[in-house]
Coordinates of C-alpha atoms and ligand atoms in Angstrom, one line a residue:
M1 CA 14.0 -23.3 -1.0
D2 CA 13.5 -19.7 -0.6
S3 CA 12.6 -19.1 3.1
S4 CA 9.8 -16.7 2.1
V5 CA 8.1 -19.3 -0.3
S6 CA 7.0 -22.5 1.2
S7 CA 4.8 -25.4 -0.1
F8 CA 2.0 -26.8 1.8
S9 CA 2.7 -30.6 2.6
S10 CA 0.6 -31.9 5.3
S11 CA -2.9 -32.9 6.1
S12 CA -4.5 -30.1 7.8
T13 CA -7.4 -29.1 10.3
S14 CA -10.1 -26.8 8.7
L15 CA -10.8 -23.7 10.7
G16 CA -12.4 -20.2 10.0
F17 CA -15.6 -19.4 8.2
R18 CA -14.8 -21.6 5.4
S19 CA -12.3 -24.4 5.5
T20 CA -10.2 -26.4 3.3
D21 CA -8.7 -29.9 3.7
F22 CA -5.7 -30.3 2.0
S23 CA -5.2 -34.0 2.3
P24 CA -4.2 -35.8 0.1
P25 CA -1.6 -33.4 -1.5
V26 CA -3.1 -30.5 -3.1
S27 CA -1.0 -30.8 -6.3
D28 CA -2.7 -34.1 -7.1
R29 CA -6.2 -32.7 -7.0
H30 CA -5.9 -29.1 -8.0
P31 CA -7.6 -28.5 -11.6
C32 CA -4.5 -26.4 -12.5
F33 CA -2.6 -29.8 -12.3
Q34 CA -5.1 -31.8 -14.1
D35 CA -4.6 -32.8 -17.7
G36 CA -8.1 -32.8 -18.9
G37 CA -8.7 -29.3 -18.1
S38 CA -12.5 -29.6 -17.6
S39 CA -12.8 -30.9 -13.9
P40 CA -15.9 -29.7 -12.1
M41 CA -13.6 -29.7 -8.9
D42 CA -13.3 -26.7 -7.2
H43 CA -9.9 -25.1 -6.8
N44 CA -8.9 -26.8 -3.8
G45 CA -10.4 -30.0 -4.4
G46 CA -14.1 -29.5 -3.9
N47 CA -14.0 -30.3 -0.1
G48 CA -15.0 -28.5 2.8
R49 CA -16.1 -25.3 1.4
D50 CA -19.4 -23.6 2.3
T51 CA -22.1 -23.4 -0.1
P52 CA -21.8 -20.8 -2.9
G53 CA -23.2 -17.4 -2.0
D54 CA -22.4 -17.2 1.7
S55 CA -20.9 -14.0 2.9
V56 CA -17.3 -15.1 3.3
S57 CA -14.4 -13.0 4.4
E58 CA -11.8 -15.5 5.5
I59 CA -10.6 -18.8 3.9
L60 CA -8.1 -20.2 6.3
T61 CA -6.1 -23.5 6.2
R62 CA -4.0 -24.8 9.0
G63 CA -1.1 -27.3 8.6
D64 CA 1.6 -28.5 10.6
L65 CA 3.7 -26.4 12.9
H66 CA 0.9 -23.9 13.0
Y67 CA 1.1 -23.1 9.2
V68 CA -1.8 -21.0 8.1
L69 CA -2.7 -20.2 4.7
E70 CA -4.9 -17.2 4.3
D71 CA -6.3 -18.1 0.9
V72 CA -8.2 -16.0 -1.8
P73 CA -11.4 -17.1 -3.3
H74 CA -11.6 -18.8 -6.7
L75 CA -14.3 -18.7 -9.3
T76 CA -14.9 -22.4 -9.0
E77 CA -16.1 -22.1 -5.4
Y78 CA -19.5 -20.7 -6.6
L79 CA -19.2 -21.9 -10.3
P80 CA -18.3 -25.5 -9.7
G81 CA -18.5 -26.9 -13.2
L82 CA -16.1 -24.1 -14.7
P83 CA -13.7 -25.8 -17.1
A84 CA -10.0 -25.3 -16.9
H85 CA -7.8 -25.0 -20.0
P86 CA -4.1 -25.3 -20.7
N87 CA -2.2 -22.1 -20.1
P88 CA -1.3 -20.6 -23.5
L89 CA 2.1 -19.3 -21.9
Q90 CA 3.4 -22.7 -22.4
D91 CA 3.3 -22.0 -26.3
N92 CA 4.6 -18.6 -25.9
H93 CA 8.0 -18.1 -27.5
A94 CA 9.3 -15.9 -24.9
Y95 CA 8.2 -17.8 -21.7
A96 CA 8.2 -21.4 -23.1
S97 CA 11.8 -21.8 -22.2
V98 CA 11.5 -20.7 -18.8
K99 CA 12.4 -23.7 -16.4
Q100 CA 9.6 -24.1 -13.9
Y101 CA 7.7 -21.1 -15.2
F102 CA 4.5 -22.1 -13.5
V103 CA 4.3 -21.9 -9.6
N104 CA 3.4 -24.9 -7.7
V105 CA -0.2 -24.8 -6.8
D106 CA 0.6 -24.8 -3.2
D107 CA 3.2 -22.4 -3.1
A108 CA 2.7 -19.9 -0.3
V109 CA 4.6 -16.6 0.8
A110 CA 5.4 -16.5 4.5
Q111 CA 4.1 -13.4 6.2
N112 CA 6.8 -13.6 8.9
V113 CA 10.5 -14.5 7.6
V114 CA 12.2 -13.9 10.8
V115 CA 11.9 -17.2 12.7
H116 CA 13.4 -18.9 15.9
N117 CA 14.0 -22.5 16.6
N118 CA 10.6 -24.1 17.0
S119 CA 8.8 -21.0 16.1
P120 CA 5.4 -21.6 14.4
R121 CA 5.4 -21.3 10.7
G122 CA 2.4 -18.7 10.9
T123 CA 0.5 -16.9 8.3
H124 CA 1.1 -17.5 4.5
F125 CA -0.6 -16.1 1.4
R126 CA -0.9 -17.7 -2.0
R127 CA 2.1 -17.2 -4.1
A128 CA 1.3 -15.1 -7.2
G129 CA 2.3 -16.2 -10.7
P130 CA 1.3 -18.2 -13.8
R131 CA -0.4 -21.4 -13.3
Q132 CA -0.5 -24.4 -15.6
K133 CA -4.3 -24.2 -16.0
V134 CA -6.3 -21.2 -16.5
F135 CA -10.1 -20.6 -16.3
F136 CA -10.6 -18.3 -19.3
E137 CA -10.0 -18.8 -22.9
S138 CA -8.0 -16.0 -24.7
D139 CA -10.9 -14.9 -26.9
E140 CA -13.5 -15.1 -24.2
V141 CA -11.7 -12.4 -21.9
H142 CA -13.3 -9.1 -21.8
A143 CA -11.2 -7.1 -19.3
C144 CA -11.6 -3.7 -17.8
I145 CA -9.3 -1.3 -15.9
V146 CA -10.2 1.3 -13.5
T147 CA -8.2 3.8 -11.4
C148 CA -9.6 5.4 -8.4
G149 CA -8.5 7.9 -5.6
G150 CA -5.7 10.1 -5.6
L151 CA -3.0 10.1 -8.2
C152 CA 0.1 8.2 -7.7
P153 CA 3.3 7.8 -10.0
G154 CA 3.0 4.4 -11.9
L155 CA -0.7 4.3 -12.4
N156 CA -0.2 4.5 -16.4
T157 CA 2.6 1.9 -16.2
V158 CA 0.3 -0.6 -14.5
I159 CA -2.4 0.1 -17.0
R160 CA 0.1 -0.3 -19.8
E161 CA 1.3 -3.5 -18.4
I162 CA -2.0 -5.0 -18.0
V163 CA -3.1 -4.2 -21.5
C164 CA 0.2 -5.5 -22.9
G165 CA 0.6 -8.3 -20.5
L166 CA -3.0 -9.7 -21.4
Y167 CA -2.3 -9.4 -25.1
H168 CA 1.3 -10.7 -25.3
M169 CA 1.1 -13.5 -22.7
Y170 CA -2.4 -14.7 -22.9
G171 CA -3.6 -13.5 -26.5
V172 CA -6.4 -11.3 -24.9
H173 CA -7.4 -8.5 -27.2
K174 CA -10.5 -7.0 -25.6
V175 CA -9.5 -4.7 -22.8
V176 CA -11.3 -1.4 -22.0
G177 CA -10.7 1.5 -19.6
I178 CA -13.3 2.8 -17.2
E179 CA -13.0 6.6 -17.2
G180 CA -13.1 8.8 -14.1
G181 CA -13.0 6.1 -11.3
Y182 CA -15.8 4.0 -10.0
K183 CA -18.6 6.3 -11.2
G184 CA -17.3 5.8 -14.8
F185 CA -18.8 2.4 -14.6
Y186 CA -22.2 3.9 -14.9
A187 CA -21.8 7.3 -15.9
R188 CA -19.2 7.2 -18.7
N189 CA -18.3 5.4 -21.8
T190 CA -15.4 3.0 -21.9
I191 CA -12.4 3.4 -24.0
S192 CA -10.7 0.6 -25.9
L193 CA -7.1 0.0 -24.7
T194 CA -4.7 -1.7 -27.0
P195 CA -0.9 -2.3 -26.7
K196 CA -0.5 0.5 -29.5
S197 CA -2.6 2.9 -27.7
V198 CA -0.9 2.4 -24.3
N199 CA 2.6 2.1 -25.6
N200 CA 4.1 5.4 -24.3
I201 CA 1.9 6.2 -21.4
H202 CA 4.2 5.1 -18.9
K203 CA 6.3 8.2 -19.6
R204 CA 3.4 10.2 -18.4
G205 CA 2.3 11.1 -14.7
G206 CA -1.3 10.8 -13.7
T207 CA -3.5 8.2 -15.2
I208 CA -4.8 8.4 -18.7
L209 CA -8.2 6.9 -17.5
G210 CA -8.8 9.7 -14.9
T211 CA -9.8 9.2 -11.5
S212 CA -12.2 10.2 -8.9
R213 CA -13.1 10.1 -5.3
G214 CA -16.7 8.9 -4.1
G215 CA -19.4 7.7 -6.3
H216 CA -19.1 3.9 -5.5
N217 CA -22.4 2.5 -6.3
T218 CA -22.0 -1.1 -5.9
S219 CA -25.2 -2.5 -7.7
K220 CA -24.9 0.2 -10.5
I221 CA -21.3 -1.0 -11.1
V222 CA -21.9 -4.6 -11.2
D223 CA -24.9 -3.8 -13.6
S224 CA -22.5 -2.2 -15.9
I225 CA -19.9 -4.9 -15.5
Q226 CA -22.7 -7.6 -16.4
H227 CA -24.2 -5.4 -19.2
R228 CA -21.0 -4.8 -21.0
G229 CA -20.0 -8.6 -20.7
I230 CA -16.9 -7.8 -18.8
N231 CA -15.3 -10.8 -16.9
Q232 CA -12.1 -9.5 -15.7
V233 CA -12.1 -6.3 -13.6
Y234 CA -8.7 -4.8 -12.7
I235 CA -9.0 -2.2 -10.0
L236 CA -6.2 0.2 -9.1
G237 CA -6.6 2.2 -6.0
G238 CA -5.8 2.7 -2.3
D239 CA -7.5 1.5 0.9
G240 CA -10.7 3.2 -0.1
T241 CA -10.7 1.6 -3.5
Q242 CA -9.9 -1.8 -2.2
K243 CA -13.0 -1.6 0.1
G244 CA -15.0 -0.9 -3.1
A245 CA -13.4 -3.7 -4.9
A246 CA -14.3 -6.1 -2.1
A247 CA -17.9 -4.8 -2.3
I248 CA -17.9 -5.5 -6.1
F249 CA -16.5 -9.0 -5.6
E250 CA -19.2 -9.9 -3.0
E251 CA -21.8 -8.7 -5.3
I252 CA -20.6 -10.3 -8.4
R253 CA -20.3 -13.5 -6.4
R254 CA -23.9 -13.1 -5.0
R255 CA -25.0 -12.9 -8.6
G256 CA -22.9 -15.9 -9.8
L257 CA -21.1 -14.1 -12.4
K258 CA -18.0 -15.5 -14.1
V259 CA -16.1 -12.4 -13.4
A260 CA -12.5 -12.2 -11.7
V261 CA -12.0 -9.2 -9.4
A262 CA -8.2 -8.2 -9.1
G263 CA -7.1 -5.4 -6.8
I264 CA -3.7 -3.4 -7.3
P265 CA -2.8 -1.4 -4.4
K266 CA -2.2 2.2 -5.1
T267 CA -1.1 4.9 -2.8
I268 CA 1.9 7.2 -2.3
D269 CA 1.0 7.2 1.5
N270 CA 2.1 3.5 1.7
D271 CA -0.6 3.1 4.1
I272 CA -1.8 -0.5 2.9
P273 CA -1.0 -3.1 5.3
V274 CA 0.5 -6.6 4.7
I275 CA 2.5 -5.5 1.4
D276 CA 5.8 -4.4 1.6
K277 CA 5.4 -1.2 -0.1
S278 CA 3.0 0.5 -2.6
F279 CA 4.2 1.4 -6.1
G280 CA 4.9 5.1 -6.7
F281 CA 6.3 5.4 -3.1
D282 CA 9.8 5.3 -4.2
T283 CA 9.2 7.9 -6.9
A284 CA 7.5 10.1 -4.5
V285 CA 10.2 9.9 -1.9
E286 CA 12.8 10.6 -4.7
E287 CA 10.8 13.7 -5.8
A288 CA 10.5 14.8 -2.2
Q289 CA 14.4 15.1 -2.2
R290 CA 14.3 18.0 -4.7
A291 CA 12.0 20.0 -2.3
I292 CA 14.1 19.3 0.7
S293 CA 17.2 20.1 -1.2
A294 CA 15.7 23.4 -2.3
A295 CA 14.5 24.1 1.6
H296 CA 18.2 23.3 2.6
V297 CA 19.8 25.6 0.1
E298 CA 17.4 28.3 1.1
S299 CA 17.7 28.0 4.8
E300 CA 21.6 27.9 4.4
S301 CA 21.6 31.2 2.5
H302 CA 19.8 33.3 5.0
E303 CA 20.5 34.4 8.6
N304 CA 18.3 32.2 10.8
G305 CA 17.0 30.5 7.8
I306 CA 14.3 27.7 8.3
G307 CA 13.3 25.6 5.4
L308 CA 9.9 24.1 5.9
V309 CA 8.6 21.2 3.6
K310 CA 5.1 19.8 3.7
L311 CA 4.7 16.3 2.2
M312 CA 1.6 14.1 1.7
G313 CA 0.7 11.5 4.3
R314 CA -2.9 11.8 5.4
N315 CA -2.7 9.5 8.2
S316 CA 0.7 7.7 7.7
G317 CA 4.1 9.5 7.7
F318 CA 6.1 7.3 5.5
I319 CA 6.9 9.6 2.8
A320 CA 8.2 12.2 5.3
M321 CA 10.1 9.6 7.2
Y322 CA 12.0 8.0 4.1
A323 CA 12.6 11.5 2.6
T324 CA 14.1 12.7 5.6
V325 CA 16.4 9.7 6.4
A326 CA 17.3 9.6 2.7
S327 CA 18.1 13.3 2.7
R328 CA 20.1 13.8 5.8
D329 CA 19.5 17.6 5.3
V330 CA 16.4 17.6 7.7
D331 CA 16.8 18.5 11.2
C332 CA 13.3 17.7 12.3
C333 CA 10.5 15.5 10.7
L334 CA 7.0 15.6 12.1
I335 CA 4.6 12.8 11.2
P336 CA 0.8 12.0 12.3
E337 CA 2.0 8.9 14.3
S338 CA 4.4 11.1 16.5
P339 CA 2.5 13.8 18.4
F340 CA 4.6 17.0 19.2
Y341 CA 4.0 20.2 21.1
L342 CA 5.3 23.5 20.4
E343 CA 6.3 25.7 23.6
G344 CA 8.2 24.7 26.7
E345 CA 11.1 22.2 27.5
G346 CA 11.5 19.4 24.7
G347 CA 9.1 21.3 22.6
L348 CA 9.6 22.3 18.9
F349 CA 10.3 25.9 19.5
E350 CA 13.0 25.3 21.8
Y351 CA 14.6 22.8 19.4
I352 CA 14.3 25.3 16.5
E353 CA 16.1 27.8 18.8
H354 CA 18.7 25.3 19.5
C355 CA 19.3 24.5 15.8
I356 CA 19.5 28.1 14.5
K357 CA 22.0 29.0 17.4
E358 CA 24.1 26.0 16.8
Q359 CA 23.9 25.8 12.9
G360 CA 22.4 29.1 11.8
H361 CA 19.6 27.3 10.0
M362 CA 17.5 24.3 10.0
V363 CA 15.2 22.0 7.7
I364 CA 11.9 20.8 9.0
V365 CA 9.7 18.3 7.0
I366 CA 6.1 18.0 8.1
A367 CA 3.4 15.4 6.8
E368 CA 0.1 16.8 6.1
G369 CA -1.7 14.7 8.8
A370 CA 0.8 15.8 11.5
G371 CA -0.2 18.2 14.3
Q372 CA -3.9 18.2 13.4
E373 CA -5.0 17.9 16.9
L374 CA -2.8 20.8 18.0
M375 CA -4.0 23.0 15.1
S376 CA -7.6 22.2 15.8
K377 CA -7.0 23.7 19.5
S378 CA -6.0 27.0 17.9
I379 CA -8.2 27.2 14.7
H380 CA -12.0 26.1 15.2
K381 CA -12.9 24.5 11.9
L382 CA -15.8 22.2 11.2
H383 CA -15.0 18.5 10.5
Q384 CA -14.8 18.1 6.6
Q385 CA -14.7 15.2 4.4
D386 CA -13.9 14.5 0.7
A387 CA -16.3 12.7 -1.5
S388 CA -15.0 9.3 -0.4
G389 CA -15.4 10.2 3.3
N390 CA -11.6 10.7 4.1
K391 CA -11.1 13.5 6.6
L392 CA -10.0 16.7 5.0
H393 CA -7.0 18.2 6.9
Q394 CA -6.3 21.8 7.5
D395 CA -3.0 23.2 6.1
V396 CA -0.6 22.2 8.7
G397 CA 2.4 23.8 6.8
L398 CA 0.8 27.3 6.6
W399 CA -0.3 27.0 10.2
I400 CA 2.9 25.9 11.7
S401 CA 4.8 28.5 9.6
Q402 CA 2.9 31.1 11.1
Q403 CA 3.2 29.9 14.6
I404 CA 7.0 29.6 14.4
K405 CA 7.1 33.2 12.9
D406 CA 4.9 34.6 15.6
Y407 CA 6.8 32.8 18.5
F408 CA 10.2 34.0 17.5
K409 CA 9.1 37.5 16.5
E410 CA 6.9 38.2 19.6
K411 CA 8.2 36.0 22.3
R412 CA 12.0 35.6 21.6
K413 CA 12.5 38.8 19.6
I414 CA 14.6 36.8 17.1
V415 CA 14.6 37.5 13.5
I416 CA 14.1 34.3 11.4
N417 CA 13.7 33.7 7.7
L418 CA 11.3 30.9 7.1
K419 CA 10.7 29.7 3.5
Y420 CA 7.7 27.2 3.3
I421 CA 7.6 24.9 0.3
D422 CA 4.5 22.9 -0.4
P423 CA 5.5 20.1 -3.2
T424 CA 2.6 17.9 -2.2
Y425 CA 1.0 17.5 -5.5
M426 CA 4.3 17.6 -7.3
I427 CA 5.6 14.5 -5.8
R428 CA 2.5 12.3 -6.9
A429 CA 2.0 13.8 -10.4
V430 CA 5.4 12.9 -11.9
P431 CA 6.0 9.7 -14.0
S432 CA 7.3 6.9 -12.0
I433 CA 11.0 6.3 -11.8
A434 CA 12.7 3.1 -13.4
S435 CA 12.4 0.7 -10.3
D436 CA 8.8 1.7 -9.8
N437 CA 8.0 0.8 -13.5
I438 CA 9.6 -2.6 -12.9
F439 CA 7.5 -2.9 -9.8
C440 CA 4.3 -1.9 -11.7
T441 CA 5.2 -4.4 -14.5
L442 CA 5.4 -7.3 -11.9
L443 CA 2.2 -6.3 -10.1
A444 CA 0.3 -6.1 -13.3
H445 CA 1.7 -9.5 -14.4
S446 CA 0.8 -11.1 -11.2
A447 CA -2.8 -9.7 -11.2
I448 CA -3.3 -11.0 -14.7
H449 CA -1.9 -14.6 -13.9
G450 CA -4.2 -14.5 -10.9
A451 CA -7.4 -13.6 -12.9
M452 CA -6.6 -16.0 -15.7
A453 CA -6.0 -18.8 -13.2
G454 CA -9.7 -18.0 -11.9
Y455 CA -8.7 -16.4 -8.6
T456 CA -10.9 -13.6 -7.6
G457 CA -11.4 -11.1 -4.6
F458 CA -7.8 -10.6 -4.3
T459 CA -5.3 -7.8 -4.1
V460 CA -1.8 -8.6 -5.2
G461 CA 1.3 -7.4 -3.6
P462 CA 4.9 -8.2 -2.5
V463 CA 5.1 -9.9 0.8
N464 CA 8.7 -10.1 2.0
G465 CA 9.8 -9.6 -1.6
R466 CA 7.5 -12.3 -3.2
H467 CA 4.4 -11.4 -4.9
A468 CA 1.3 -12.8 -3.3
Y469 CA -2.5 -12.8 -3.7
I470 CA -3.9 -11.3 -0.4
P471 CA -7.7 -11.5 0.4
F472 CA -9.4 -8.1 0.3
H473 CA -10.2 -8.3 4.0
R474 CA -6.6 -8.3 5.2
I475 CA -5.9 -5.2 3.0
I476 CA -8.8 -3.2 4.3
E477 CA -9.0 -4.2 8.0
R478 CA -6.6 -1.5 9.0
Q479 CA -4.0 1.2 7.7
N480 CA -0.4 0.9 7.7
K481 CA 1.3 3.3 10.0
V482 CA 4.8 4.2 11.0
V483 CA 5.6 2.5 14.2
I484 CA 7.6 5.0 16.3
T485 CA 8.9 2.2 18.5
D486 CA 10.4 0.5 15.4
R487 CA 14.2 0.9 14.1
M488 CA 13.4 3.0 11.3
W489 CA 12.0 5.8 13.4
A490 CA 15.0 5.5 15.7
R491 CA 17.3 5.8 12.8
L492 CA 15.3 9.0 11.9
L493 CA 15.7 10.4 15.5
S494 CA 19.4 9.5 15.4
S495 CA 19.7 11.2 11.9
T496 CA 18.0 14.4 12.8
N497 CA 18.8 14.6 16.6
Q498 CA 15.2 16.0 17.1
P499 CA 13.5 15.4 20.4
S500 CA 11.1 12.7 20.9
F501 CA 8.4 15.3 21.9
L502 CA 7.3 13.1 24.8
H503 CA 6.0 15.7 27.2
P504 CA 6.2 14.2 30.8
E505 CA 2.7 15.0 31.5
H506 CA 1.5 13.2 28.4
V507 CA 3.3 10.0 29.4
S508 CA 0.8 7.8 31.0
D509 CA 1.7 4.8 33.1
E510 CA 0.3 2.5 30.5
Q511 CA 2.5 4.2 27.8
N512 CA 5.5 4.4 29.9
D513 CA 7.0 1.0 28.6
K514 CA 6.5 1.8 25.0
N515 CA 7.7 5.4 25.3
L516 CA 10.9 4.4 27.4
S517 CA 12.6 3.2 24.5
I518 CA 12.0 6.4 22.6
Q519 CA 13.2 8.4 25.6
L520 CA 16.3 6.4 25.8
V521 CA 17.1 7.2 22.2
S522 CA 16.3 10.8 22.7
S523 CA 18.6 11.1 25.7
S524 CA 21.3 9.0 24.2
R525 CA 21.3 11.3 21.2
K526 CA 22.7 13.8 23.3
E527 CA 25.9 11.7 23.8
N528 CA 25.8 11.2 20.1
H529 CA 25.6 7.4 20.8
V530 CA 22.7 5.0 20.8
E531 CA 23.3 1.9 22.9
E532 CA 22.6 -1.1 20.9
N533 CA 20.4 -2.6 23.8
N534 CA 18.2 0.4 23.6
V535 CA 17.7 0.1 19.8
E536 CA 16.7 -3.5 20.6
K537 CA 13.8 -2.1 22.4
L538 CA 12.7 0.0 19.5
K539 CA 11.6 -3.2 17.6
Ligands
ADP601 N1 -16.0 1.6 2.4 C1 -16.2 1.8 0.9 N2 -17.0 1.2 0.4 C2 -17.1 1.1 -1.0 N3 -16.3 2.1 -1.7 C3 -15.4 2.8 -1.0 C4 -15.2 2.8 0.4 N4 -14.4 3.7 0.7 C5 -14.0 4.4 -0.4 N5 -14.4 3.8 -1.6 C6 -14.5 4.3 -3.0 O1 -13.3 4.0 -3.3 C7 -12.8 5.2 -4.4 C8 -11.4 5.7 -3.7 O2 -11.5 5.9 -2.4 P1 -10.5 7.0 -1.7 O3 -10.6 6.8 -0.3 O4 -10.9 8.5 -2.3 O5 -9.1 6.8 -2.3 P2 -8.2 5.4 -2.2 O6 -8.6 4.3 -2.7 O7 -6.9 6.1 -2.9 O8 -7.9 5.3 -0.6 C9 -13.9 6.1 -4.2 O9 -14.5 6.0 -5.5 C10 -14.7 5.7 -3.0 O10 -16.1 6.0 -3.3
FBP602 O1 -6.5 16.3 -2.8 P1 -6.8 14.8 -3.1 O2 -6.8 14.5 -4.5 O3 -8.0 14.5 -2.4 O4 -5.7 14.1 -2.4 C1 -5.1 14.2 -1.2 C2 -4.7 13.0 -0.6 O5 -4.1 12.0 -1.6 C3 -3.1 11.3 -1.0 O6 -1.8 11.8 -1.5 C4 -3.3 9.8 -1.1 O7 -4.5 9.4 -0.6 P2 -5.2 8.3 -1.3 O8 -4.3 7.2 -1.4 O9 -6.4 8.0 -0.6 O10 -5.5 8.8 -2.7 C5 -3.1 11.9 0.6 O11 -1.9 11.8 1.2 C6 -3.7 13.2 0.4 O12 -4.2 13.6 1.6
MG603 MG1 -6.8 6.3 1.1

């Protein structure tokens, strides 16, 4: 068996806000495995669940060897009489021949696949994929798709694949697009989406539906869903959007509606936790290479040339980090997770001077959220937010360009040639690359299979390479950040040779241990050699 997918096979103790007893074996009891298809049982056997309507955020099941399943809700929890039907996929000419096409009902994806002898089995998520039984008949489905937040390469691909997947796999013909993000539910008309109308949209950047920030009014949105007779809601968006999706799901459940809510995580910042990666991220990193290459060419062609590239990354520096490691033309990468300082020993200016003296040029990549604290010390600006409540950053690229120019002109009397490239919107407005298109297709299909099978209140995404249904609360409880004590940041430090920017006076006793590993790498880089045992500490 694949180490990242396991099947639950023991009796269990129920814990958490709601609980599930999986004994006897789930596969005997789950409606998806029942022939009649109209059992009133709930999706885990009608046992141990709280009464419908309770505010629930966690569904935990525990098993042998500390197995934990963090499950997602199912429509039958609050609609216990809901009939199940055979999955029409079994008669689909393309899929009928696939051996074991339907996933086992108790298949789960392990969050942690690195194990030791006797280590606990740990947290698992329900494996995504088609089930033998569905809880919607094809002609009953009225699906809608909405895209929210910032743009991201691949949005149109996901839209296309939801429409085509519903149509071709499940015979669903009623799919509408909500225009302009969440507010479109109550302020705009819907547009009909058919395989024909979406056929070529994956070749375009952006979203054919439009997007927006702000405007999330839960009751107006659910009123609109109810009045339009929509029963499957596919929501594409980042952390803010998934919070909104969670609120919509809770309200739908409170009203007792037969409506499945499926989230598809979208953000080029890659700041969504649990999942391996968000779609469009690879495209953004690829596109960023063009800007970095241009910066490199410019910097190499001028005396004391400095190419400075600003990349997106509000709170997380993944794009900057991956673009840097991929390119190898970058001498310094600055991200929000790794504070830096400008002047003095070990500071940015000293390193820039070292680079231009040694190489004659250098390339700096800076994430938009980096250095914000430094900047606010020198520029006094009111705290501003966008319509969704996200903090609006000041332009760190412009600011740091000016700081570098001023320092070398006034304090070092060195003429430098700095070219600032800001491709931030270019890297997210492009169409997705082929690998992201495949990723988007799988995400769309996983979401469709989950909704058709009656699951709701979930976000779909890859966990250790396997698609899983993840409860909303796990997605929205925190943001994914670059861990500067992990190996990837060490790879970056070793590739750029940049300093760690750990100013001695900023290293508190409490942080000493954490920072030690970074300092070790920083000093060992001078010998062009990173000891394996130090790298181990970076994990
Ligand atoms: N805590 C929240 N509760 C409900 N809706 C939210 C919340 N945060 C953001 N939203 C809504 O989600 C949408 C997108 O959020 P935003 O933060 O702009 O982008 P992203 O989803 O990409 O992070 C907006 O319409 C916003 O109103
Ligand atoms: O100018 P906009 O459209 O608000 O977008 C800017 C933001 O969008 C992002 O690219 C992605 O953010 P979201 O995932 O929240 O959409 C951020 O890196 C950036 O700060
Ligand atoms: Mg966001």
